[in-house]
Amino acid sequence: FMLNDTKMKPTVFLLTGIPGQEVINLWISMLFFSMYAISITGNSVILFIIKTDLSLHEPMYIFLSMLALTDLCLSISTMPTILGIFWFNSREISIDACLIQLFFIHSLSFMESSVLLSMAFDRYVAICNPLRYASILTTPRIVRMGLVFTIRGMGLIFPLPFLLKRFQYCRDNVLSHSYCLHQEVMKLACSDITVNSIYGLFVIIATVGLDSLLILLSYVMILRTVLRIASREEHFKALNTCVSHICAVLLFYTPMIGLSVVHRFGRNSAPLVQILMGYVYMLVPPLMNPIVYSVKTKQIRVRIARVLLR
C-alpha cells in the first residue's frame, strides 16, 4: 500500500510550451524574452520616476507604483519556467516549486485586482468629491490599503498549496501551461477535489468578482457626475483622466475571466486556444500597463523624456 502511494504521487510535473510549434521555438522565445524585457524595464522605469520625483508623490501615482510593482513581480514569477521551456526545453518542475509558483501567481493576480479597484476609487473621489480628495486619500491611508490588499491576496491563497499537497496524483502529470495554476494542478489529482473546487470558486468571487463589481459601480457613479457637468469640454477632460485606468482594467480582467471560463467550462475547446489565452493573461498586462500609462499620462511621459534625454 505504501509503495502504491509512492508510485501514485509524481516527483515532478511537466510543463507545456506551445505543442506543434517546436520548429519556431527560437522565434517564440525571442518574442517572449522581448516582452519580458519591455515589461521589466517599463515597470522599473515607472517605479524609479515616481520614487525620485517628489511632485509625483500623490495618490494617483502611488497607486500606479503599486500596479507597476505587482506587474514586475508577476513577470519575475513566470519568467524562469516560460523561458526555460523555450530556451533549454526544461519542462520538469518539482511539486514544491510548482506550488510556490502558483501561490505567487495567484496572490499577485489578486493584489493587482485590488490595486485596480483602489485606482477606480481614486478616480471616483477625484471626480465626484474633488474638494475632499486630499483629506480622504492621505498617504497613511493609502499605505494601509496596500497592506490590506497584500494580506487579502496572500491570505486567501495561502491554504491552496497545502490543500494540493495532500492529494495523490495518479494521472498524467502534464500541465497545460508553461507555469503552474491551481485549477491545472487540481485537475491532475485522483483524490476528491471538491473542497479545492469550492474554495477556489469562493476566492475568485471574493476577489476578482467583488473587485470588478465595485469598479463597475464606481464608473457608473463617475459617469452620473460627469453627465451633470454642463460643458462638453469638461466632460472630455474628466473622462480623459480615466482612460488609462479603463485600459488597465480591460487588459487585466478580460484574459483572466476568459481563461477561468475556458478552464471551468471549455473542456471541448482547442488546447491551443487555452494555451494562448494563458500567455495573454500572464504576459500582456505587465507589458501594456507601463506603455498605456506612459502614453496617456502627461506627467509620466514628460519625466521619461527627461530621463532619456539626459
PDB file of C-alpha atoms in Angstrom:
ATOM      1  CA  PHE A   1       0.000   0.000   0.000  1.00  0.00           C
ATOM      2  CA  MET A   2       2.805   2.381   0.895  1.00  0.00           C
ATOM      3  CA  LEU A   3       4.585   1.516  -2.361  1.00  0.00           C
ATOM      4  CA  ASN A   4       1.437   2.172  -4.364  1.00  0.00           C
ATOM      5  CA  ASP A   5       1.006   5.567  -2.701  1.00  0.00           C
ATOM      6  CA  THR A   6       4.596   6.453  -3.560  1.00  0.00           C
ATOM      7  CA  LYS A   7       4.038   5.482  -7.192  1.00  0.00           C
ATOM      8  CA  MET A   8       0.825   7.438  -7.336  1.00  0.00           C
ATOM      9  CA  LYS A   9       2.480  10.716  -6.468  1.00  0.00           C
ATOM     10  CA  PRO A  10       4.813  12.064  -9.207  1.00  0.00           C
ATOM     11  CA  THR A  11       8.007  13.741  -8.059  1.00  0.00           C
ATOM     12  CA  VAL A  12       7.646  16.281 -10.871  1.00  0.00           C
ATOM     13  CA  PHE A  13       5.069  17.911 -13.124  1.00  0.00           C
ATOM     14  CA  LEU A  14       5.755  18.514 -16.805  1.00  0.00           C
ATOM     15  CA  LEU A  15       5.096  21.998 -18.155  1.00  0.00           C
ATOM     16  CA  THR A  16       3.886  22.602 -21.714  1.00  0.00           C
ATOM     17  CA  GLY A  17       5.133  25.130 -24.266  1.00  0.00           C
ATOM     18  CA  ILE A  18       3.156  25.511 -27.492  1.00  0.00           C
ATOM     19  CA  PRO A  19       2.567  21.980 -28.863  1.00  0.00           C
ATOM     20  CA  GLY A  20       3.209  21.540 -32.583  1.00  0.00           C
ATOM     21  CA  GLN A  21       5.247  24.746 -32.830  1.00  0.00           C
ATOM     22  CA  GLU A  22       8.628  23.330 -31.774  1.00  0.00           C
ATOM     23  CA  VAL A  23      10.182  24.338 -35.137  1.00  0.00           C
ATOM     24  CA  ILE A  24       9.732  28.030 -34.310  1.00  0.00           C
ATOM     25  CA  ASN A  25      10.616  27.750 -30.596  1.00  0.00           C
ATOM     26  CA  LEU A  26      13.623  30.046 -31.096  1.00  0.00           C
ATOM     27  CA  TRP A  27      11.443  32.813 -32.576  1.00  0.00           C
ATOM     28  CA  ILE A  28       8.793  32.342 -29.869  1.00  0.00           C
ATOM     29  CA  SER A  29      11.485  32.542 -27.181  1.00  0.00           C
ATOM     30  CA  MET A  30      12.812  35.788 -28.713  1.00  0.00           C
ATOM     31  CA  LEU A  31       9.283  37.236 -28.697  1.00  0.00           C
ATOM     32  CA  PHE A  32       8.678  36.235 -25.068  1.00  0.00           C
ATOM     33  CA  PHE A  33      12.109  37.469 -23.968  1.00  0.00           C
ATOM     34  CA  SER A  34      11.406  40.838 -25.651  1.00  0.00           C
ATOM     35  CA  MET A  35       8.029  41.050 -23.888  1.00  0.00           C
ATOM     36  CA  TYR A  36       9.648  40.288 -20.520  1.00  0.00           C
ATOM     37  CA  ALA A  37      12.457  42.788 -21.142  1.00  0.00           C
ATOM     38  CA  ILE A  38       9.961  45.552 -22.025  1.00  0.00           C
ATOM     39  CA  SER A  39       7.697  44.646 -19.059  1.00  0.00           C
ATOM     40  CA  ILE A  40      10.521  44.646 -16.509  1.00  0.00           C
ATOM     41  CA  THR A  41      12.163  47.786 -17.936  1.00  0.00           C
ATOM     42  CA  GLY A  42       8.872  49.693 -18.298  1.00  0.00           C
ATOM     43  CA  ASN A  43       7.603  48.922 -14.803  1.00  0.00           C
ATOM     44  CA  SER A  44      11.036  49.576 -13.264  1.00  0.00           C
ATOM     45  CA  VAL A  45      11.233  52.976 -15.013  1.00  0.00           C
ATOM     46  CA  ILE A  46       7.778  53.955 -13.716  1.00  0.00           C
ATOM     47  CA  LEU A  47       8.765  52.919 -10.164  1.00  0.00           C
ATOM     48  CA  PHE A  48      12.050  54.864 -10.419  1.00  0.00           C
ATOM     49  CA  ILE A  49      10.377  58.024 -11.754  1.00  0.00           C
ATOM     50  CA  ILE A  50       7.608  58.033  -9.136  1.00  0.00           C
ATOM     51  CA  LYS A  51      10.088  57.352  -6.306  1.00  0.00           C
ATOM     52  CA  THR A  52      12.596  60.047  -7.325  1.00  0.00           C
ATOM     53  CA  ASP A  53      10.180  62.808  -8.383  1.00  0.00           C
ATOM     54  CA  LEU A  54       8.589  64.387  -5.297  1.00  0.00           C
ATOM     55  CA  SER A  55       5.886  66.089  -7.406  1.00  0.00           C
ATOM     56  CA  LEU A  56       4.538  62.604  -8.231  1.00  0.00           C
ATOM     57  CA  HIS A  57       4.085  61.603  -4.584  1.00  0.00           C
ATOM     58  CA  GLU A  58       0.308  61.910  -4.988  1.00  0.00           C
ATOM     59  CA  PRO A  59      -2.389  59.230  -4.523  1.00  0.00           C
ATOM     60  CA  MET A  60      -2.843  58.559  -8.256  1.00  0.00           C
ATOM     61  CA  TYR A  61       0.876  57.919  -8.787  1.00  0.00           C
ATOM     62  CA  ILE A  62       1.309  55.957  -5.548  1.00  0.00           C
ATOM     63  CA  PHE A  63      -1.410  53.574  -6.782  1.00  0.00           C
ATOM     64  CA  LEU A  64       0.325  53.459 -10.184  1.00  0.00           C
ATOM     65  CA  SER A  65       3.592  52.495  -8.467  1.00  0.00           C
ATOM     66  CA  MET A  66       1.711  49.673  -6.660  1.00  0.00           C
ATOM     67  CA  LEU A  67       0.422  48.452 -10.039  1.00  0.00           C
ATOM     68  CA  ALA A  68       3.927  48.610 -11.543  1.00  0.00           C
ATOM     69  CA  LEU A  69       5.422  46.710  -8.591  1.00  0.00           C
ATOM     70  CA  THR A  70       2.760  43.991  -8.816  1.00  0.00           C
ATOM     71  CA  ASP A  71       3.296  43.637 -12.581  1.00  0.00           C
ATOM     72  CA  LEU A  72       7.057  43.482 -12.077  1.00  0.00           C
ATOM     73  CA  CYS A  73       6.752  40.664  -9.505  1.00  0.00           C
ATOM     74  CA  LEU A  74       4.230  38.822 -11.711  1.00  0.00           C
ATOM     75  CA  SER A  75       6.655  38.903 -14.656  1.00  0.00           C
ATOM     76  CA  ILE A  76       9.521  37.629 -12.493  1.00  0.00           C
ATOM     77  CA  SER A  77       7.380  34.787 -11.069  1.00  0.00           C
ATOM     78  CA  THR A  78       6.613  33.288 -14.520  1.00  0.00           C
ATOM     79  CA  MET A  79       9.784  34.184 -16.466  1.00  0.00           C
ATOM     80  CA  PRO A  80      12.053  31.279 -15.312  1.00  0.00           C
ATOM     81  CA  THR A  81       9.671  28.478 -16.321  1.00  0.00           C
ATOM     82  CA  ILE A  82       8.402  30.058 -19.574  1.00  0.00           C
ATOM     83  CA  LEU A  83      11.857  30.951 -20.913  1.00  0.00           C
ATOM     84  CA  GLY A  84      13.296  27.701 -19.504  1.00  0.00           C
ATOM     85  CA  ILE A  85      10.975  25.687 -21.756  1.00  0.00           C
ATOM     86  CA  PHE A  86      11.726  27.617 -24.960  1.00  0.00           C
ATOM     87  CA  TRP A  87      15.466  28.078 -24.378  1.00  0.00           C
ATOM     88  CA  PHE A  88      16.533  24.826 -22.698  1.00  0.00           C
ATOM     89  CA  ASN A  89      13.476  22.536 -23.158  1.00  0.00           C
ATOM     90  CA  SER A  90      13.383  22.406 -19.338  1.00  0.00           C
ATOM     91  CA  ARG A  91       9.848  21.092 -18.781  1.00  0.00           C
ATOM     92  CA  GLU A  92      10.196  19.435 -15.383  1.00  0.00           C
ATOM     93  CA  ILE A  93       9.161  21.239 -12.213  1.00  0.00           C
ATOM     94  CA  SER A  94       9.019  19.702  -8.739  1.00  0.00           C
ATOM     95  CA  ILE A  95       5.752  19.681  -6.809  1.00  0.00           C
ATOM     96  CA  ASP A  96       7.108  22.099  -4.186  1.00  0.00           C
ATOM     97  CA  ALA A  97       8.444  24.557  -6.790  1.00  0.00           C
ATOM     98  CA  CYS A  98       5.119  24.335  -8.655  1.00  0.00           C
ATOM     99  CA  LEU A  99       3.102  25.073  -5.502  1.00  0.00           C
ATOM    100  CA  ILE A 100       5.345  28.036  -4.629  1.00  0.00           C
ATOM    101  CA  GLN A 101       4.953  29.441  -8.145  1.00  0.00           C
ATOM    102  CA  LEU A 102       1.162  29.090  -8.169  1.00  0.00           C
ATOM    103  CA  PHE A 103       0.997  30.757  -4.729  1.00  0.00           C
ATOM    104  CA  PHE A 104       2.820  33.829  -6.037  1.00  0.00           C
ATOM    105  CA  ILE A 105       0.991  33.935  -9.393  1.00  0.00           C
ATOM    106  CA  HIS A 106      -2.475  33.829  -7.789  1.00  0.00           C
ATOM    107  CA  SER A 107      -1.561  36.119  -4.863  1.00  0.00           C
ATOM    108  CA  LEU A 108      -0.087  38.761  -7.190  1.00  0.00           C
ATOM    109  CA  SER A 109      -3.059  38.498  -9.576  1.00  0.00           C
ATOM    110  CA  PHE A 110      -5.493  39.172  -6.725  1.00  0.00           C
ATOM    111  CA  MET A 111      -3.286  42.018  -5.452  1.00  0.00           C
ATOM    112  CA  GLU A 112      -3.387  43.557  -8.939  1.00  0.00           C
ATOM    113  CA  SER A 113      -7.177  43.283  -8.918  1.00  0.00           C
ATOM    114  CA  SER A 114      -7.208  45.124  -5.566  1.00  0.00           C
ATOM    115  CA  VAL A 115      -4.882  47.848  -6.885  1.00  0.00           C
ATOM    116  CA  LEU A 116      -7.145  48.378  -9.910  1.00  0.00           C
ATOM    117  CA  LEU A 117     -10.087  48.738  -7.510  1.00  0.00           C
ATOM    118  CA  SER A 118      -8.188  51.312  -5.433  1.00  0.00           C
ATOM    119  CA  MET A 119      -7.337  53.239  -8.633  1.00  0.00           C
ATOM    120  CA  ALA A 120     -11.042  53.267  -9.543  1.00  0.00           C
ATOM    121  CA  PHE A 121     -11.792  54.639  -6.052  1.00  0.00           C
ATOM    122  CA  ASP A 122      -9.104  57.289  -6.613  1.00  0.00           C
ATOM    123  CA  ARG A 123     -10.787  58.405  -9.871  1.00  0.00           C
ATOM    124  CA  TYR A 124     -14.210  58.359  -8.171  1.00  0.00           C
ATOM    125  CA  VAL A 125     -13.052  60.645  -5.335  1.00  0.00           C
ATOM    126  CA  ALA A 126     -11.144  62.944  -7.728  1.00  0.00           C
ATOM    127  CA  ILE A 127     -14.191  63.460  -9.985  1.00  0.00           C
ATOM    128  CA  CYS A 128     -17.157  63.073  -7.622  1.00  0.00           C
ATOM    129  CA  ASN A 129     -15.724  64.645  -4.452  1.00  0.00           C
ATOM    130  CA  PRO A 130     -12.680  66.736  -5.503  1.00  0.00           C
ATOM    131  CA  LEU A 131     -12.765  69.111  -2.503  1.00  0.00           C
ATOM    132  CA  ARG A 132     -12.206  66.214  -0.081  1.00  0.00           C
ATOM    133  CA  TYR A 133      -9.704  64.360  -2.282  1.00  0.00           C
ATOM    134  CA  ALA A 134      -6.607  65.274  -0.237  1.00  0.00           C
ATOM    135  CA  SER A 135      -8.309  64.557   3.101  1.00  0.00           C
ATOM    136  CA  ILE A 136      -9.753  61.180   2.012  1.00  0.00           C
ATOM    137  CA  LEU A 137      -6.705  59.759   0.208  1.00  0.00           C
ATOM    138  CA  THR A 138      -3.929  60.545   2.671  1.00  0.00           C
ATOM    139  CA  THR A 139      -0.573  58.744   2.387  1.00  0.00           C
ATOM    140  CA  PRO A 140      -1.031  56.707   5.640  1.00  0.00           C
ATOM    141  CA  ARG A 141      -4.468  55.584   4.434  1.00  0.00           C
ATOM    142  CA  ILE A 142      -3.050  54.529   1.048  1.00  0.00           C
ATOM    143  CA  VAL A 143      -0.289  52.554   2.804  1.00  0.00           C
ATOM    144  CA  ARG A 144      -2.910  50.788   4.948  1.00  0.00           C
ATOM    145  CA  MET A 145      -4.932  49.987   1.824  1.00  0.00           C
ATOM    146  CA  GLY A 146      -1.821  48.474   0.206  1.00  0.00           C
ATOM    147  CA  LEU A 147      -1.188  46.381   3.308  1.00  0.00           C
ATOM    148  CA  VAL A 148      -4.799  45.132   3.383  1.00  0.00           C
ATOM    149  CA  PHE A 149      -4.592  44.181  -0.320  1.00  0.00           C
ATOM    150  CA  THR A 150      -1.363  42.245   0.267  1.00  0.00           C
ATOM    151  CA  ILE A 151      -2.780  40.385   3.283  1.00  0.00           C
ATOM    152  CA  ARG A 152      -6.012  39.611   1.412  1.00  0.00           C
ATOM    153  CA  GLY A 153      -4.203  38.318  -1.693  1.00  0.00           C
ATOM    154  CA  MET A 154      -1.727  36.151   0.197  1.00  0.00           C
ATOM    155  CA  GLY A 155      -4.129  35.111   2.970  1.00  0.00           C
ATOM    156  CA  LEU A 156      -6.795  33.739   0.627  1.00  0.00           C
ATOM    157  CA  ILE A 157      -4.255  31.798  -1.470  1.00  0.00           C
ATOM    158  CA  PHE A 158      -2.192  30.519   1.494  1.00  0.00           C
ATOM    159  CA  PRO A 159      -4.343  27.363   2.108  1.00  0.00           C
ATOM    160  CA  LEU A 160      -4.272  26.250  -1.556  1.00  0.00           C
ATOM    161  CA  PRO A 161      -0.699  24.832  -1.720  1.00  0.00           C
ATOM    162  CA  PHE A 162      -1.386  22.825   1.455  1.00  0.00           C
ATOM    163  CA  LEU A 163      -4.702  21.548   0.079  1.00  0.00           C
ATOM    164  CA  LEU A 164      -2.948  20.485  -3.156  1.00  0.00           C
ATOM    165  CA  LYS A 165      -0.002  18.947  -1.298  1.00  0.00           C
ATOM    166  CA  ARG A 166      -2.232  16.403   0.479  1.00  0.00           C
ATOM    167  CA  PHE A 167      -3.546  14.965  -2.823  1.00  0.00           C
ATOM    168  CA  GLN A 168      -2.411  11.829  -4.617  1.00  0.00           C
ATOM    169  CA  TYR A 169      -1.529  12.397  -8.277  1.00  0.00           C
ATOM    170  CA  CYS A 170      -2.038   9.188 -10.234  1.00  0.00           C
ATOM    171  CA  ARG A 171      -2.998  10.759 -13.575  1.00  0.00           C
ATOM    172  CA  ASP A 172      -0.826  12.081 -16.371  1.00  0.00           C
ATOM    173  CA  ASN A 173       1.355  14.745 -14.748  1.00  0.00           C
ATOM    174  CA  VAL A 174       1.447  17.090 -17.780  1.00  0.00           C
ATOM    175  CA  LEU A 175       0.211  20.663 -17.156  1.00  0.00           C
ATOM    176  CA  SER A 176      -1.389  22.718 -19.936  1.00  0.00           C
ATOM    177  CA  HIS A 177       0.735  25.843 -19.432  1.00  0.00           C
ATOM    178  CA  SER A 178       4.373  26.905 -19.025  1.00  0.00           C
ATOM    179  CA  TYR A 179       3.672  27.773 -15.383  1.00  0.00           C
ATOM    180  CA  CYS A 180       1.591  26.371 -12.516  1.00  0.00           C
ATOM    181  CA  LEU A 181      -2.022  27.344 -11.799  1.00  0.00           C
ATOM    182  CA  HIS A 182      -4.261  25.964  -9.034  1.00  0.00           C
ATOM    183  CA  GLN A 183      -7.012  24.794 -11.392  1.00  0.00           C
ATOM    184  CA  GLU A 184      -4.445  22.962 -13.560  1.00  0.00           C
ATOM    185  CA  VAL A 185      -2.671  21.109 -10.732  1.00  0.00           C
ATOM    186  CA  MET A 186      -6.018  20.299  -9.093  1.00  0.00           C
ATOM    187  CA  LYS A 187      -7.245  18.507 -12.249  1.00  0.00           C
ATOM    188  CA  LEU A 188      -4.300  16.075 -12.117  1.00  0.00           C
ATOM    189  CA  ALA A 189      -5.269  14.776  -8.661  1.00  0.00           C
ATOM    190  CA  CYS A 190      -7.030  11.421  -8.343  1.00  0.00           C
ATOM    191  CA  SER A 191      -8.320  12.404  -4.873  1.00  0.00           C
ATOM    192  CA  ASP A 192     -11.616  14.152  -4.117  1.00  0.00           C
ATOM    193  CA  ILE A 193     -11.086  17.795  -5.193  1.00  0.00           C
ATOM    194  CA  THR A 194     -14.498  19.112  -4.066  1.00  0.00           C
ATOM    195  CA  VAL A 195     -13.042  21.258  -1.246  1.00  0.00           C
ATOM    196  CA  ASN A 196     -10.431  22.813  -3.577  1.00  0.00           C
ATOM    197  CA  SER A 197     -13.001  23.453  -6.279  1.00  0.00           C
ATOM    198  CA  ILE A 198     -15.466  25.156  -3.896  1.00  0.00           C
ATOM    199  CA  TYR A 199     -12.752  27.147  -2.106  1.00  0.00           C
ATOM    200  CA  GLY A 200     -11.189  28.202  -5.433  1.00  0.00           C
ATOM    201  CA  LEU A 201     -14.570  29.467  -6.657  1.00  0.00           C
ATOM    202  CA  PHE A 202     -15.126  31.319  -3.347  1.00  0.00           C
ATOM    203  CA  VAL A 203     -11.717  33.018  -3.648  1.00  0.00           C
ATOM    204  CA  ILE A 204     -12.424  34.135  -7.244  1.00  0.00           C
ATOM    205  CA  ILE A 205     -15.831  35.589  -6.244  1.00  0.00           C
ATOM    206  CA  ALA A 206     -14.408  37.258  -3.087  1.00  0.00           C
ATOM    207  CA  THR A 207     -11.588  38.937  -5.031  1.00  0.00           C
ATOM    208  CA  VAL A 208     -11.972  39.324  -8.788  1.00  0.00           C
ATOM    209  CA  GLY A 209     -15.779  39.102  -8.711  1.00  0.00           C
ATOM    210  CA  LEU A 210     -16.207  41.654  -5.914  1.00  0.00           C
ATOM    211  CA  ASP A 211     -13.477  43.984  -7.219  1.00  0.00           C
ATOM    212  CA  SER A 212     -14.824  44.058 -10.784  1.00  0.00           C
ATOM    213  CA  LEU A 213     -18.345  44.753  -9.485  1.00  0.00           C
ATOM    214  CA  LEU A 214     -17.105  47.666  -7.333  1.00  0.00           C
ATOM    215  CA  ILE A 215     -15.037  49.047 -10.238  1.00  0.00           C
ATOM    216  CA  LEU A 216     -18.150  48.966 -12.442  1.00  0.00           C
ATOM    217  CA  LEU A 217     -20.174  50.691  -9.700  1.00  0.00           C
ATOM    218  CA  SER A 218     -17.532  53.416  -9.307  1.00  0.00           C
ATOM    219  CA  TYR A 219     -17.636  54.142 -13.053  1.00  0.00           C
ATOM    220  CA  VAL A 220     -21.439  54.290 -13.055  1.00  0.00           C
ATOM    221  CA  MET A 221     -21.205  56.964 -10.325  1.00  0.00           C
ATOM    222  CA  ILE A 222     -18.388  58.765 -12.185  1.00  0.00           C
ATOM    223  CA  LEU A 223     -20.497  58.814 -15.355  1.00  0.00           C
ATOM    224  CA  ARG A 224     -23.502  60.192 -13.458  1.00  0.00           C
ATOM    225  CA  THR A 225     -21.354  63.001 -12.032  1.00  0.00           C
ATOM    226  CA  VAL A 226     -19.727  63.801 -15.394  1.00  0.00           C
ATOM    227  CA  LEU A 227     -23.093  63.982 -17.207  1.00  0.00           C
ATOM    228  CA  ARG A 228     -24.230  66.670 -14.745  1.00  0.00           C
ATOM    229  CA  ILE A 229     -21.372  68.907 -15.926  1.00  0.00           C
ATOM    230  CA  ALA A 230     -22.683  71.352 -18.493  1.00  0.00           C
ATOM    231  CA  SER A 231     -19.545  71.853 -20.585  1.00  0.00           C
ATOM    232  CA  ARG A 232     -18.652  69.214 -23.180  1.00  0.00           C
ATOM    233  CA  GLU A 233     -15.005  70.170 -22.769  1.00  0.00           C
ATOM    234  CA  GLU A 234     -15.242  69.423 -19.027  1.00  0.00           C
ATOM    235  CA  HIS A 235     -16.905  66.071 -19.876  1.00  0.00           C
ATOM    236  CA  PHE A 236     -13.935  65.142 -22.040  1.00  0.00           C
ATOM    237  CA  LYS A 237     -11.368  66.395 -19.539  1.00  0.00           C
ATOM    238  CA  ALA A 238     -12.888  64.415 -16.649  1.00  0.00           C
ATOM    239  CA  LEU A 239     -13.273  61.183 -18.617  1.00  0.00           C
ATOM    240  CA  ASN A 240      -9.807  61.520 -20.156  1.00  0.00           C
ATOM    241  CA  THR A 241      -8.274  61.085 -16.682  1.00  0.00           C
ATOM    242  CA  CYS A 242      -9.915  57.624 -16.541  1.00  0.00           C
ATOM    243  CA  VAL A 243      -8.800  56.291 -19.944  1.00  0.00           C
ATOM    244  CA  SER A 244      -5.522  54.766 -18.724  1.00  0.00           C
ATOM    245  CA  HIS A 245      -7.251  53.021 -15.827  1.00  0.00           C
ATOM    246  CA  ILE A 246     -10.055  51.679 -18.044  1.00  0.00           C
ATOM    247  CA  CYS A 247      -7.418  50.234 -20.413  1.00  0.00           C
ATOM    248  CA  ALA A 248      -5.583  48.611 -17.459  1.00  0.00           C
ATOM    249  CA  VAL A 249      -8.881  47.115 -16.183  1.00  0.00           C
ATOM    250  CA  LEU A 250      -9.741  45.651 -19.605  1.00  0.00           C
ATOM    251  CA  LEU A 251      -6.195  44.324 -20.115  1.00  0.00           C
ATOM    252  CA  PHE A 252      -6.325  42.536 -16.748  1.00  0.00           C
ATOM    253  CA  TYR A 253      -9.895  41.265 -16.389  1.00  0.00           C
ATOM    254  CA  THR A 254     -10.644  40.220 -19.993  1.00  0.00           C
ATOM    255  CA  PRO A 255      -7.946  37.485 -20.301  1.00  0.00           C
ATOM    256  CA  MET A 256      -8.348  36.454 -16.637  1.00  0.00           C
ATOM    257  CA  ILE A 257     -12.105  35.900 -16.936  1.00  0.00           C
ATOM    258  CA  GLY A 258     -11.641  34.273 -20.360  1.00  0.00           C
ATOM    259  CA  LEU A 259      -9.043  31.826 -19.013  1.00  0.00           C
ATOM    260  CA  SER A 260     -11.199  30.984 -15.956  1.00  0.00           C
ATOM    261  CA  VAL A 261     -14.223  30.298 -18.197  1.00  0.00           C
ATOM    262  CA  VAL A 262     -12.163  28.075 -20.524  1.00  0.00           C
ATOM    263  CA  HIS A 263     -10.724  26.121 -17.564  1.00  0.00           C
ATOM    264  CA  ARG A 264     -14.115  25.561 -15.930  1.00  0.00           C
ATOM    265  CA  PHE A 265     -16.464  25.156 -18.896  1.00  0.00           C
ATOM    266  CA  GLY A 266     -14.390  24.832 -22.083  1.00  0.00           C
ATOM    267  CA  ARG A 267     -13.392  21.195 -21.897  1.00  0.00           C
ATOM    268  CA  ASN A 268     -14.128  20.780 -25.602  1.00  0.00           C
ATOM    269  CA  SER A 269     -12.216  23.896 -26.676  1.00  0.00           C
ATOM    270  CA  ALA A 270      -8.989  23.533 -28.685  1.00  0.00           C
ATOM    271  CA  PRO A 271      -5.941  23.147 -26.368  1.00  0.00           C
ATOM    272  CA  LEU A 272      -4.088  25.816 -28.378  1.00  0.00           C
ATOM    273  CA  VAL A 273      -6.785  28.390 -27.504  1.00  0.00           C
ATOM    274  CA  GLN A 274      -6.364  27.656 -23.784  1.00  0.00           C
ATOM    275  CA  ILE A 275      -2.546  27.837 -24.040  1.00  0.00           C
ATOM    276  CA  LEU A 276      -2.521  31.125 -25.965  1.00  0.00           C
ATOM    277  CA  MET A 277      -5.048  32.685 -23.565  1.00  0.00           C
ATOM    278  CA  GLY A 278      -2.740  31.646 -20.717  1.00  0.00           C
ATOM    279  CA  TYR A 279       0.155  33.521 -22.301  1.00  0.00           C
ATOM    280  CA  VAL A 280      -2.011  36.600 -22.941  1.00  0.00           C
ATOM    281  CA  TYR A 281      -3.169  36.568 -19.296  1.00  0.00           C
ATOM    282  CA  MET A 282       0.401  36.358 -17.935  1.00  0.00           C
ATOM    283  CA  LEU A 283       2.384  38.451 -20.425  1.00  0.00           C
ATOM    284  CA  VAL A 284       0.156  41.193 -21.853  1.00  0.00           C
ATOM    285  CA  PRO A 285      -0.989  43.229 -18.768  1.00  0.00           C
ATOM    286  CA  PRO A 286       2.554  43.701 -17.325  1.00  0.00           C
ATOM    287  CA  LEU A 287       3.747  44.592 -20.848  1.00  0.00           C
ATOM    288  CA  MET A 288       0.977  47.026 -21.769  1.00  0.00           C
ATOM    289  CA  ASN A 289       0.272  48.817 -18.452  1.00  0.00           C
ATOM    290  CA  PRO A 290       3.520  50.869 -18.409  1.00  0.00           C
ATOM    291  CA  ILE A 291       3.088  51.650 -22.126  1.00  0.00           C
ATOM    292  CA  VAL A 292      -0.528  52.806 -21.675  1.00  0.00           C
ATOM    293  CA  TYR A 293       0.295  54.974 -18.648  1.00  0.00           C
ATOM    294  CA  SER A 294       3.411  56.416 -20.333  1.00  0.00           C
ATOM    295  CA  VAL A 295       1.422  57.387 -23.437  1.00  0.00           C
ATOM    296  CA  LYS A 296      -1.738  58.649 -21.703  1.00  0.00           C
ATOM    297  CA  THR A 297      -0.282  60.322 -18.578  1.00  0.00           C
ATOM    298  CA  LYS A 298       1.484  63.555 -19.436  1.00  0.00           C
ATOM    299  CA  GLN A 299       3.444  63.820 -16.162  1.00  0.00           C
ATOM    300  CA  ILE A 300       4.901  60.311 -16.598  1.00  0.00           C
ATOM    301  CA  ARG A 301       5.611  60.932 -20.304  1.00  0.00           C
ATOM    302  CA  VAL A 302       7.475  64.178 -19.573  1.00  0.00           C
ATOM    303  CA  ARG A 303       9.595  62.571 -16.804  1.00  0.00           C
ATOM    304  CA  ILE A 304      10.510  59.606 -19.032  1.00  0.00           C
ATOM    305  CA  ALA A 305      11.554  62.010 -21.819  1.00  0.00           C
ATOM    306  CA  ARG A 306      13.742  63.901 -19.351  1.00  0.00           C
ATOM    307  CA  VAL A 307      15.433  60.684 -18.193  1.00  0.00           C
ATOM    308  CA  LEU A 308      16.073  59.537 -21.777  1.00  0.00           C
ATOM    309  CA  LEU A 309      17.428  62.915 -22.903  1.00  0.00           C
ATOM    310  CA  ARG A 310      19.957  63.222 -20.067  1.00  0.00           C
TER     311      ARG A 310
END
